[in-house]
PDB file of N, CA and C in Angstrom:
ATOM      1  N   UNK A   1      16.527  -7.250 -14.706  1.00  0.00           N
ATOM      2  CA  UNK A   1      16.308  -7.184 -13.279  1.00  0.00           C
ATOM      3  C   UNK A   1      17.352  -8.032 -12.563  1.00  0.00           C
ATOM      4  N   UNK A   2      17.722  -7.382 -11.345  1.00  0.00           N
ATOM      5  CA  UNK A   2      18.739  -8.069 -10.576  1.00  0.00           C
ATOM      6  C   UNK A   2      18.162  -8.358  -8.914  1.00  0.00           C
ATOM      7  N   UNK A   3      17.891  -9.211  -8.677  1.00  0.00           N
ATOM      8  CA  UNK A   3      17.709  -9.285  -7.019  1.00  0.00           C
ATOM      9  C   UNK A   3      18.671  -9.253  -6.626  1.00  0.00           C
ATOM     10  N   UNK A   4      18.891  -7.957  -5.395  1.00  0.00           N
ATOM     11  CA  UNK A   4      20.166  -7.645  -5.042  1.00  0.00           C
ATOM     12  C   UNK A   4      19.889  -7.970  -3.393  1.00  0.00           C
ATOM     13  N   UNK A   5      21.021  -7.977  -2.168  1.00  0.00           N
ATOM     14  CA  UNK A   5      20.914  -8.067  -0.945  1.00  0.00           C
ATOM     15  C   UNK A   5      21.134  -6.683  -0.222  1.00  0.00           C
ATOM     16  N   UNK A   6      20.465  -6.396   1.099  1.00  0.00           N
ATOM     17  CA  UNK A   6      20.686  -5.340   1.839  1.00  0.00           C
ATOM     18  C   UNK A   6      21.413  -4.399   1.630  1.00  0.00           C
ATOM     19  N   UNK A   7      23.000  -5.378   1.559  1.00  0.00           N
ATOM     20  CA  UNK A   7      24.111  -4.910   1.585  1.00  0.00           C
ATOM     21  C   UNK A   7      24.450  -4.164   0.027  1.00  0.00           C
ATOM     22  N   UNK A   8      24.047  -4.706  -0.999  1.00  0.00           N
ATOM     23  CA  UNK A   8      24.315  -4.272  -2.118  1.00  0.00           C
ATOM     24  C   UNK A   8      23.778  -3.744  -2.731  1.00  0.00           C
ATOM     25  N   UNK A   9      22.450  -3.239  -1.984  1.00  0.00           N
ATOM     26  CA  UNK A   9      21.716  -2.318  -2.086  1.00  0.00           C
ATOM     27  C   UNK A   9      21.745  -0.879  -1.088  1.00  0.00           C
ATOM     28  N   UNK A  10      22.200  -1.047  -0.364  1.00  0.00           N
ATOM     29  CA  UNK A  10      23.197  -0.109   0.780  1.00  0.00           C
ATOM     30  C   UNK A  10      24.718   0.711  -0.532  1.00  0.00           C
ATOM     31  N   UNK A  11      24.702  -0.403  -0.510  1.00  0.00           N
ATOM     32  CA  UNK A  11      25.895   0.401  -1.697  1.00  0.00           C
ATOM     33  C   UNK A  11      26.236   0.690  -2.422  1.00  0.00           C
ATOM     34  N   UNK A  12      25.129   0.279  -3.299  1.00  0.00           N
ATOM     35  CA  UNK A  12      25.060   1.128  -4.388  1.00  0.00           C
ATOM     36  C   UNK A  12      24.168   2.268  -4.429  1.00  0.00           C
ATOM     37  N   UNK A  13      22.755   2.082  -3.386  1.00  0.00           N
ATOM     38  CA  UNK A  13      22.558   3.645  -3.543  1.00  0.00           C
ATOM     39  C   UNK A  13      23.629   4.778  -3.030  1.00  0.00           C
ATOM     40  N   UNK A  14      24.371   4.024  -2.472  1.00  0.00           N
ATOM     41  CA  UNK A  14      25.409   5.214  -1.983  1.00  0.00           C
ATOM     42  C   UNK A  14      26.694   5.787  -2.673  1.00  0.00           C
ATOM     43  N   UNK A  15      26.679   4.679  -3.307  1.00  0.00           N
ATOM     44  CA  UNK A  15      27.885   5.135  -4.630  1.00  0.00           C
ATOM     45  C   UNK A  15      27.781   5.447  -5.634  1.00  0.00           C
ATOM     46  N   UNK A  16      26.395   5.265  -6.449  1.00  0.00           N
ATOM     47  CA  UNK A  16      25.770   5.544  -7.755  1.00  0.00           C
ATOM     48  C   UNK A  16      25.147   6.729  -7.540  1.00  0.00           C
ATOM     49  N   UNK A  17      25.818   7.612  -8.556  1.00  0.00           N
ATOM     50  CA  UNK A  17      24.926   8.478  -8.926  1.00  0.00           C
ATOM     51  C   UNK A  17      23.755   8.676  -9.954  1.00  0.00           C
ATOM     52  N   UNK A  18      23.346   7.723 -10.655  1.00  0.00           N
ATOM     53  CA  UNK A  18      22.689   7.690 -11.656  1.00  0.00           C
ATOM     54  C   UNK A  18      21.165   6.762 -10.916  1.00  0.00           C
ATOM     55  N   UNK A  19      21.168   7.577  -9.951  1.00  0.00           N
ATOM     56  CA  UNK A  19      19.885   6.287  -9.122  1.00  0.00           C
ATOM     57  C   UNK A  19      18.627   6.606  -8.765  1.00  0.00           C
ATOM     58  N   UNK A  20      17.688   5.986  -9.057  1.00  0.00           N
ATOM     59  CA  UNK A  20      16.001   6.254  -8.486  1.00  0.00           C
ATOM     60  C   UNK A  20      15.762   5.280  -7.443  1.00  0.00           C
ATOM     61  N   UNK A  21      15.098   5.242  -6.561  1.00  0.00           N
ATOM     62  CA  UNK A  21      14.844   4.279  -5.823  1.00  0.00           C
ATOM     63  C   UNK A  21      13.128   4.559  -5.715  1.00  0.00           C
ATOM     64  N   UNK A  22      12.514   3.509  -6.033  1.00  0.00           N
ATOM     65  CA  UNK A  22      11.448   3.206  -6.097  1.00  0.00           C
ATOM     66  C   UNK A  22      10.408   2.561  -5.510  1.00  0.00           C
ATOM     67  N   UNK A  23       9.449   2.617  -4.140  1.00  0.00           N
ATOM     68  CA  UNK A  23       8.897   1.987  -3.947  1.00  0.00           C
ATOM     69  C   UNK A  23       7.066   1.256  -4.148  1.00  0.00           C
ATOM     70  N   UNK A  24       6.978   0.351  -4.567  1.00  0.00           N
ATOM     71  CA  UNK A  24       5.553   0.083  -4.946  1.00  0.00           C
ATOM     72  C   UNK A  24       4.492  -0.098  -4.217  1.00  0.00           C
ATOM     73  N   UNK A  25       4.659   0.256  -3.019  1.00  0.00           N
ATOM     74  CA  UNK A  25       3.659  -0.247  -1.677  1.00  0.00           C
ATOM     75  C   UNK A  25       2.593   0.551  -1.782  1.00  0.00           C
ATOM     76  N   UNK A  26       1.514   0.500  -1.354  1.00  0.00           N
ATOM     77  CA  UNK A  26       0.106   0.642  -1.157  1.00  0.00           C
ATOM     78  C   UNK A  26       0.693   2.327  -0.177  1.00  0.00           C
ATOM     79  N   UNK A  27      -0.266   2.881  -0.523  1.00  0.00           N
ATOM     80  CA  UNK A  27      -0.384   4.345   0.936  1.00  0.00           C
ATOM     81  C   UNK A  27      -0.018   3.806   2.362  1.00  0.00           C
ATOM     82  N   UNK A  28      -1.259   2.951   2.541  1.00  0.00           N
ATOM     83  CA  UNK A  28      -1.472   2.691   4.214  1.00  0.00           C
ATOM     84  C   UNK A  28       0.432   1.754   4.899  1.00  0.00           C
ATOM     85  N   UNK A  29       0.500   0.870   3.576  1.00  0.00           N
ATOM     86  CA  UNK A  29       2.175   0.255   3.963  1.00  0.00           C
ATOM     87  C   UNK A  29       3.052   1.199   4.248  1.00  0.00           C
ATOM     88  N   UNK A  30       2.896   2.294   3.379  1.00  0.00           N
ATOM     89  CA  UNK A  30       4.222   3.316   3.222  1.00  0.00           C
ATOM     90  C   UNK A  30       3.979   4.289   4.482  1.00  0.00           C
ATOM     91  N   UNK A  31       2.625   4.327   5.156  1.00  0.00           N
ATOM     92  CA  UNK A  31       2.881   4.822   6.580  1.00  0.00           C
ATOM     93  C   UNK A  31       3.703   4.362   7.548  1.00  0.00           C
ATOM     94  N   UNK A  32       3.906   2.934   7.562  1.00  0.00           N
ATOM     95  CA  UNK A  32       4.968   2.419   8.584  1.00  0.00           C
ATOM     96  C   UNK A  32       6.551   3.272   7.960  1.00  0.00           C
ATOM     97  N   UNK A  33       7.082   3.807   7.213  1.00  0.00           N
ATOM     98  CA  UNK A  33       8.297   4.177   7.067  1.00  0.00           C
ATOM     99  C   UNK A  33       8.306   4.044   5.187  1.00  0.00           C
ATOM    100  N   UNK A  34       9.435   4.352   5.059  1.00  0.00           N
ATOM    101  CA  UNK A  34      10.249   4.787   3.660  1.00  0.00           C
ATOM    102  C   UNK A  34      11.988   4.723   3.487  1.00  0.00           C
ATOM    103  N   UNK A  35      12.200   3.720   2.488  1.00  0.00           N
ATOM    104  CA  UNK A  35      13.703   4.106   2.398  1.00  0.00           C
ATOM    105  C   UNK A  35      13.718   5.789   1.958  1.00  0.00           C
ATOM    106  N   UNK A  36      14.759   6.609   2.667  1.00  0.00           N
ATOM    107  CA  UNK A  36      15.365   7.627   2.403  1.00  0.00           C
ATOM    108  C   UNK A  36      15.453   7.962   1.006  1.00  0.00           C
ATOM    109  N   UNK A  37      14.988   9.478   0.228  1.00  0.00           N
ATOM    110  CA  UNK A  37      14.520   9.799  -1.229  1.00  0.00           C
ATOM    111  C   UNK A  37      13.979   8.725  -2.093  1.00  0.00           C
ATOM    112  N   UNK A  38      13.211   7.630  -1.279  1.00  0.00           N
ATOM    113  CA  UNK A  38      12.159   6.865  -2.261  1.00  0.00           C
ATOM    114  C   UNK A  38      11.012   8.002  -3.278  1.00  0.00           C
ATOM    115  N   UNK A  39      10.694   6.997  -4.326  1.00  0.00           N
ATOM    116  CA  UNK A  39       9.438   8.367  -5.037  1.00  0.00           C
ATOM    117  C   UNK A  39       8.298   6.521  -4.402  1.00  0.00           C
ATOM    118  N   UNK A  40       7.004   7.041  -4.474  1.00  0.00           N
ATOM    119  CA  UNK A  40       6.422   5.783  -4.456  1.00  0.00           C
ATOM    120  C   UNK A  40       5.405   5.855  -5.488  1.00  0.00           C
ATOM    121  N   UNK A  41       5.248   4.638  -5.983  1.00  0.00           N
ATOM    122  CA  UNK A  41       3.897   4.447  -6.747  1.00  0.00           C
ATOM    123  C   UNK A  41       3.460   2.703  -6.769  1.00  0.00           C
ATOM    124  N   UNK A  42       2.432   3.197  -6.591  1.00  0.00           N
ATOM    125  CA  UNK A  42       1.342   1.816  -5.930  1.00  0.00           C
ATOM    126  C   UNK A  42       1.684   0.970  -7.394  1.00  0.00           C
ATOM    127  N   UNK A  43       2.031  -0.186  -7.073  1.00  0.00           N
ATOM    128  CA  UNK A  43       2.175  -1.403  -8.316  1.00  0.00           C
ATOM    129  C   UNK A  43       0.790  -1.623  -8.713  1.00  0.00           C
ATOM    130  N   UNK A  44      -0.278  -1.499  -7.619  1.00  0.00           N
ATOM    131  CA  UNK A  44      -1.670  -2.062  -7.667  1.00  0.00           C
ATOM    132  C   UNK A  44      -2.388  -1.138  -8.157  1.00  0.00           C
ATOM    133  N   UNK A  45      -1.868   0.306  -8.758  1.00  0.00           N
ATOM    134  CA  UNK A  45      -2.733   1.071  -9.922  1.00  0.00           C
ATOM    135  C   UNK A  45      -2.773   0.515 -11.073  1.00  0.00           C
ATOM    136  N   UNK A  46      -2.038  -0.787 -11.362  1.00  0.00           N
ATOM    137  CA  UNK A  46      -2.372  -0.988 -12.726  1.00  0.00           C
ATOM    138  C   UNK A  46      -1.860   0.050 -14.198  1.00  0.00           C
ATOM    139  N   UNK A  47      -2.694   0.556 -14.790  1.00  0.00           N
ATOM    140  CA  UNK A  47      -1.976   1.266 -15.645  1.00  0.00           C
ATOM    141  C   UNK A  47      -1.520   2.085 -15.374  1.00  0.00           C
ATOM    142  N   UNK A  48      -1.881   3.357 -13.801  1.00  0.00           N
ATOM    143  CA  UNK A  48      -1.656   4.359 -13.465  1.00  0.00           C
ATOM    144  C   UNK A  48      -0.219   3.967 -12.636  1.00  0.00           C
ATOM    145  N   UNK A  49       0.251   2.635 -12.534  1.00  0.00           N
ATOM    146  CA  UNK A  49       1.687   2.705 -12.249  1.00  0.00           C
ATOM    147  C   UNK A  49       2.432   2.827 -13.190  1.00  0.00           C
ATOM    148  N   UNK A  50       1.801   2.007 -14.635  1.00  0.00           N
ATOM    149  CA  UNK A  50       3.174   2.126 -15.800  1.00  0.00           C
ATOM    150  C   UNK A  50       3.061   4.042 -16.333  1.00  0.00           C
ATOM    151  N   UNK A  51       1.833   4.657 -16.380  1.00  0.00           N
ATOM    152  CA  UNK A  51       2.153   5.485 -16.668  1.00  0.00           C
ATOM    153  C   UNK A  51       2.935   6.583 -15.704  1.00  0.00           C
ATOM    154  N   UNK A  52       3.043   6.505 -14.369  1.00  0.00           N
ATOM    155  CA  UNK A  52       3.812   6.741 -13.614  1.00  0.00           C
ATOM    156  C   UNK A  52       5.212   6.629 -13.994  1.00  0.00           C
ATOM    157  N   UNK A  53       5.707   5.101 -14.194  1.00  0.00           N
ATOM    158  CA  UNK A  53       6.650   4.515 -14.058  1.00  0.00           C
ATOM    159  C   UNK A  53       7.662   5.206 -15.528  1.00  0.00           C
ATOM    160  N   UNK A  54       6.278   5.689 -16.314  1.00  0.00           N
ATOM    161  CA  UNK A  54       7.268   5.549 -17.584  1.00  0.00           C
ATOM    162  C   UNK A  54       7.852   7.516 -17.678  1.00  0.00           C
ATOM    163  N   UNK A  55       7.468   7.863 -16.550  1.00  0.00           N
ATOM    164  CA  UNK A  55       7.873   9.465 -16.281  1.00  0.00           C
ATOM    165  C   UNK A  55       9.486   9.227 -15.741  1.00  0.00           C
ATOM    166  N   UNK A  56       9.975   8.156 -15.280  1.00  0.00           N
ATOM    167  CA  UNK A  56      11.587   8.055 -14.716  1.00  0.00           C
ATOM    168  C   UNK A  56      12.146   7.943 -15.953  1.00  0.00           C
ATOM    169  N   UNK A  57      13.352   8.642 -15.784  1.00  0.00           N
ATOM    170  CA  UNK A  57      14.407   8.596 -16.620  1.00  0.00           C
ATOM    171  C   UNK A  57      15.177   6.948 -16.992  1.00  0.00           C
ATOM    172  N   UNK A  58      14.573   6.156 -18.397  1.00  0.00           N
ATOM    173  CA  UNK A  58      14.716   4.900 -18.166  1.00  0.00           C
ATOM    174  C   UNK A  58      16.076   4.493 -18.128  1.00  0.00           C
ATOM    175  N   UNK A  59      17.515   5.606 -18.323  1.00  0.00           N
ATOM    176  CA  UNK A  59      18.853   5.123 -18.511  1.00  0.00           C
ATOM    177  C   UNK A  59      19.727   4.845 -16.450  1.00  0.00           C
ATOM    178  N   UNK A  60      18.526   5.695 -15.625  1.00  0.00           N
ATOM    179  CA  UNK A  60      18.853   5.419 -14.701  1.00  0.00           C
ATOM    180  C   UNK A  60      18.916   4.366 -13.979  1.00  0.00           C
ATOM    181  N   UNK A  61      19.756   3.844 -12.647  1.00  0.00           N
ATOM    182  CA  UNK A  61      19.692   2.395 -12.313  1.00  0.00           C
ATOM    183  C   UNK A  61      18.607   2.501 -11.248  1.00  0.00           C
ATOM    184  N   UNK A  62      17.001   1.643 -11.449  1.00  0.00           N
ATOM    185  CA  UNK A  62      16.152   2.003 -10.557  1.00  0.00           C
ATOM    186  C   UNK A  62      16.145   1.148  -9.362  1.00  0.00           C
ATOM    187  N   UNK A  63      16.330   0.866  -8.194  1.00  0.00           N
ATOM    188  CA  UNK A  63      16.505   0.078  -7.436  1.00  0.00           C
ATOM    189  C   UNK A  63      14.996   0.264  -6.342  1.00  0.00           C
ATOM    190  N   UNK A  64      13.875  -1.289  -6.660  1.00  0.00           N
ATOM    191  CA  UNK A  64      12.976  -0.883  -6.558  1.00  0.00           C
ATOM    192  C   UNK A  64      12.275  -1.897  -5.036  1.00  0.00           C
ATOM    193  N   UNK A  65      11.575  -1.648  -4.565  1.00  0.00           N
ATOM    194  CA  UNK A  65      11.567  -2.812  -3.231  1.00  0.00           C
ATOM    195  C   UNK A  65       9.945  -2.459  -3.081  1.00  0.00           C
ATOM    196  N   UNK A  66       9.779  -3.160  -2.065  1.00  0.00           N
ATOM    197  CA  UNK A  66       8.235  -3.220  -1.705  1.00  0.00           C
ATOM    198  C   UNK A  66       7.988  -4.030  -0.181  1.00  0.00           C
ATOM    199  N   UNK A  67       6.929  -4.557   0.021  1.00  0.00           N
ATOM    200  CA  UNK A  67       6.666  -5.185   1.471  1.00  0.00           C
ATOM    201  C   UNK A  67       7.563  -6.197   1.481  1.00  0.00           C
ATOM    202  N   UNK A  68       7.681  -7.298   0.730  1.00  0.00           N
ATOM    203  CA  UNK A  68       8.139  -8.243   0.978  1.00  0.00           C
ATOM    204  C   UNK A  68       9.191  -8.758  -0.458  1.00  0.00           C
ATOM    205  N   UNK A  69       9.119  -7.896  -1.064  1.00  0.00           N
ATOM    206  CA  UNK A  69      10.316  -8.362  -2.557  1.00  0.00           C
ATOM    207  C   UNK A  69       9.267  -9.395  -3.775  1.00  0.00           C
ATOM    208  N   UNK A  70       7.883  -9.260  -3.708  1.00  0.00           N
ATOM    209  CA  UNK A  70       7.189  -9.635  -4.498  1.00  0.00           C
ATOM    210  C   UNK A  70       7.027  -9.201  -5.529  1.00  0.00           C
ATOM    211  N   UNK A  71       5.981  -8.284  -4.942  1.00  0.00           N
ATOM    212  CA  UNK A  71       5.434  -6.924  -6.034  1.00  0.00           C
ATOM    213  C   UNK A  71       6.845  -6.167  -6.472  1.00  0.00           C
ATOM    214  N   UNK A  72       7.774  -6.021  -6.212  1.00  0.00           N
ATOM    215  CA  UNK A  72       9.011  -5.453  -6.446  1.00  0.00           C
ATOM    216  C   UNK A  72       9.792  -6.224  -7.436  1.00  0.00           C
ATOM    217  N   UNK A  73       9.589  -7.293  -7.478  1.00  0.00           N
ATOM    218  CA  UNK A  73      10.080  -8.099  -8.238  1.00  0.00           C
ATOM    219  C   UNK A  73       9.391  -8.044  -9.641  1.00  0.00           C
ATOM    220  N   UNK A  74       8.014  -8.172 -10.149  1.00  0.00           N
ATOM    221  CA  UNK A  74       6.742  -7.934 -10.583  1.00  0.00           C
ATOM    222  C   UNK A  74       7.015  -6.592 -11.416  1.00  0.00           C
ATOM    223  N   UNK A  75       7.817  -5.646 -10.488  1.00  0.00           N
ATOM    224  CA  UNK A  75       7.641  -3.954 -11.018  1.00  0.00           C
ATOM    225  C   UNK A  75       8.844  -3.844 -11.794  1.00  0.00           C
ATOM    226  N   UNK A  76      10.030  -4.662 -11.666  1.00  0.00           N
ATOM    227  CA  UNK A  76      10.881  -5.029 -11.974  1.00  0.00           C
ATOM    228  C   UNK A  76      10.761  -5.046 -13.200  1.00  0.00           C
ATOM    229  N   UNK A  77      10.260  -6.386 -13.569  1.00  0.00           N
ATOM    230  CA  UNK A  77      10.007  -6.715 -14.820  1.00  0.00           C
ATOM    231  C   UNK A  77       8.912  -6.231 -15.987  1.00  0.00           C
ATOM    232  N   UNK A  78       8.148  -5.425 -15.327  1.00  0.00           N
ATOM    233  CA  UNK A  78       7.458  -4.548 -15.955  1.00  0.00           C
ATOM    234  C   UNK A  78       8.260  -3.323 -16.573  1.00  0.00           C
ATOM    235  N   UNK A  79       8.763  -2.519 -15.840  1.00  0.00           N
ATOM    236  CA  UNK A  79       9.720  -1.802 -15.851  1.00  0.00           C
ATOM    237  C   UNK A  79      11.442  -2.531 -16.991  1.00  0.00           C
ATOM    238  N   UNK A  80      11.622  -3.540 -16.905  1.00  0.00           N
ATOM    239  CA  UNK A  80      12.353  -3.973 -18.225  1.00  0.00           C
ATOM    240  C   UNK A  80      11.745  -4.150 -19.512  1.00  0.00           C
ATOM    241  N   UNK A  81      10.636  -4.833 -19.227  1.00  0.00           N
ATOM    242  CA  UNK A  81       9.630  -4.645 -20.342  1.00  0.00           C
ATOM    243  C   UNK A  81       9.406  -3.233 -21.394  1.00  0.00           C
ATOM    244  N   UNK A  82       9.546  -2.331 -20.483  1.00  0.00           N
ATOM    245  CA  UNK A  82       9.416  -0.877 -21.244  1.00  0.00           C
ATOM    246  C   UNK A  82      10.404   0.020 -21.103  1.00  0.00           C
ATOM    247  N   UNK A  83      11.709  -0.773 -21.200  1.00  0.00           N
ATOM    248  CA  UNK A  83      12.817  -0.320 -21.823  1.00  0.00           C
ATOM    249  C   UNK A  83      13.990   0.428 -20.437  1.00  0.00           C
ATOM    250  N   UNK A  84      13.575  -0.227 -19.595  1.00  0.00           N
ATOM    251  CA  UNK A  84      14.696   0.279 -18.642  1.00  0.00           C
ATOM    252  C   UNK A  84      15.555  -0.123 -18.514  1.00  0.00           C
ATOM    253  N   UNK A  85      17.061   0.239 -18.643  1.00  0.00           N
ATOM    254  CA  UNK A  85      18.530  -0.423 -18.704  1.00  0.00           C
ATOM    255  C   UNK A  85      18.496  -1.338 -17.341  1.00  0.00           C
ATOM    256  N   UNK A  86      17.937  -0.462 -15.998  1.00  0.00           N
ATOM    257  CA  UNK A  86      18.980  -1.366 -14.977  1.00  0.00           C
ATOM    258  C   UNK A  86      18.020  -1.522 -13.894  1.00  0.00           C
ATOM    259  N   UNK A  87      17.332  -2.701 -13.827  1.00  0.00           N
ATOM    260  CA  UNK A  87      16.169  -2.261 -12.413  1.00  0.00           C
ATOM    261  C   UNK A  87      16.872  -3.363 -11.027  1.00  0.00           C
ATOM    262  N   UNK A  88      16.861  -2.953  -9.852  1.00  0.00           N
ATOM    263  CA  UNK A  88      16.848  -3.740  -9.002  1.00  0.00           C
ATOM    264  C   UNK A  88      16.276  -4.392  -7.590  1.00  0.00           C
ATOM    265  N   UNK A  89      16.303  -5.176  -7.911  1.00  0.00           N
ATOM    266  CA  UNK A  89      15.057  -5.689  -6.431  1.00  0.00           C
ATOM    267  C   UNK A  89      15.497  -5.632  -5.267  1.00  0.00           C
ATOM    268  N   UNK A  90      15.232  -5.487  -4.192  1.00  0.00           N
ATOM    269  CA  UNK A  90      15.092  -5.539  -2.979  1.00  0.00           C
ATOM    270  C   UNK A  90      14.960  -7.106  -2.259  1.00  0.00           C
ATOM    271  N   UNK A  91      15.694  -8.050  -2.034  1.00  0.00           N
ATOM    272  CA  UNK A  91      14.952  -8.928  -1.286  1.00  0.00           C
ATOM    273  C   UNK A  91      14.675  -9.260   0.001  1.00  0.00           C
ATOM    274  N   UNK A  92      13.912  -9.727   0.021  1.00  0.00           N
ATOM    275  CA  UNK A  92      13.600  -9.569   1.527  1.00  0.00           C
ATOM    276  C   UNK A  92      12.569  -8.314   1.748  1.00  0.00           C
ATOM    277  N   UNK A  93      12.316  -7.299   0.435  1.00  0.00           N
ATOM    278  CA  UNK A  93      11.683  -6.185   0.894  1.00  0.00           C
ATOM    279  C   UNK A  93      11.871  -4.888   1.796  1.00  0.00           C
ATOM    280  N   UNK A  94      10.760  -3.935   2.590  1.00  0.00           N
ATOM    281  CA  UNK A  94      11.090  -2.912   3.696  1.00  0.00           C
ATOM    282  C   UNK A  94      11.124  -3.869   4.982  1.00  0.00           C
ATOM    283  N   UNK A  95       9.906  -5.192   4.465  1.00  0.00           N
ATOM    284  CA  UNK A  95      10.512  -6.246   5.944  1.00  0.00           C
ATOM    285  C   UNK A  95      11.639  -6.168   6.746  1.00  0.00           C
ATOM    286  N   UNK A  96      12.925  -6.301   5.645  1.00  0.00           N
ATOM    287  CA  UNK A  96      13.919  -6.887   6.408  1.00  0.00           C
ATOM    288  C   UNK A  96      14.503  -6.043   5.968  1.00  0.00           C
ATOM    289  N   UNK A  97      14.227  -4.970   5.788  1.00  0.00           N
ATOM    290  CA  UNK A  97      15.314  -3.470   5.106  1.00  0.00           C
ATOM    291  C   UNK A  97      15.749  -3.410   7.218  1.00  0.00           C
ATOM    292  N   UNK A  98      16.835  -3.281   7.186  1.00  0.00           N
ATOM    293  CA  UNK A  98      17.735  -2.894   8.426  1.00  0.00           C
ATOM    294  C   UNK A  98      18.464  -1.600   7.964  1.00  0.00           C
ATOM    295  N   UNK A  99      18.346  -0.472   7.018  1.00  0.00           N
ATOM    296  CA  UNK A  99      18.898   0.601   6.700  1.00  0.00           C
ATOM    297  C   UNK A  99      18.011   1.709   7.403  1.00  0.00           C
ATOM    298  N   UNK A 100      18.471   3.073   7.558  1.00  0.00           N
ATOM    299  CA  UNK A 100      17.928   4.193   7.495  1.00  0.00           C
ATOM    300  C   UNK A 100      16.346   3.600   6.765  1.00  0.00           C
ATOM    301  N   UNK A 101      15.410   4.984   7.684  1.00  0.00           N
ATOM    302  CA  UNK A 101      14.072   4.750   7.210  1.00  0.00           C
ATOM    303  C   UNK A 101      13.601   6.366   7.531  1.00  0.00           C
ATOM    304  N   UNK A 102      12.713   6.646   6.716  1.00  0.00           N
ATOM    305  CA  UNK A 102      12.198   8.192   6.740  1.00  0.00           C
ATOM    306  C   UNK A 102      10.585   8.212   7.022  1.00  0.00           C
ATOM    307  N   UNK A 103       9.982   8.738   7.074  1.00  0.00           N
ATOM    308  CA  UNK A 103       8.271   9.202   7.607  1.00  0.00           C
ATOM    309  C   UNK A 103       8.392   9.727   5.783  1.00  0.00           C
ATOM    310  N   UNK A 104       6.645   9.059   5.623  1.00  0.00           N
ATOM    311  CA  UNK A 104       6.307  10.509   3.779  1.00  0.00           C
ATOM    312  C   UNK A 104       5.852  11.142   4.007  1.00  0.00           C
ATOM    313  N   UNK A 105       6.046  11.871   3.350  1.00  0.00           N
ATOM    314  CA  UNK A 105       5.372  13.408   3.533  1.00  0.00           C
ATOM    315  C   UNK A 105       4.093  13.571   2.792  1.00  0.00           C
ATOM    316  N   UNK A 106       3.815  14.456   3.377  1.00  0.00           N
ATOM    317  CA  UNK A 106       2.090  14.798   3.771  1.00  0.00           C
ATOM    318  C   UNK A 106       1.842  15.478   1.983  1.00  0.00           C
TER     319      UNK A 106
END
């Protein structure tokens, strides 16, 4: 796991092609907005996130965020735990995400 900044998270989803972006927030959080082609899955399912989690392709670089860079951090290392080459955090979270933001779909 790497805690990465805004900026270097701005740029590498934009230059990597090998990328998932992941967010762990609750339903009701992920109504306020979404980074752009996020998949989401609640950190707070417990097993129903790792078995989620373990459906991504683990050679991809997952760059993963949440409310505040906690639980993201948390999913992180869960997610290295079960064999993922490249995960990265968000800090600061969608808090202080200043990028593009999308509505989820229904």
């Amino acid at each position: 796991m790497k805690n990465i900044t805004q900026e270097e998270w701005a740029k590498g989803i934009a230059e990597d092609e090998n990328v998932e972006i992941l967010d762990v927030r609750t339903d009701e959080e992920v109504e306020a907005g979404m980074i752009p082609n996020a998949r989401q899955i609640d950190i707070h399912k417990g097993q129903g996130f790792i078995d989620e989690v373990e459906k991504i392709d683990k050679s991809k670089n997952v760059y993963v965020y949440c409310r505040s860079g906690a639980r993201s951090g948390q999913a992180c290392q869960i997610m290295d735990s079960l064999g993922f080459e490249s995960t990265y955090n968000l800090e600061g979270g969608f808090m202080k995400w200043e990028g593009e933001t999308t509505q989820p779909e229904d």
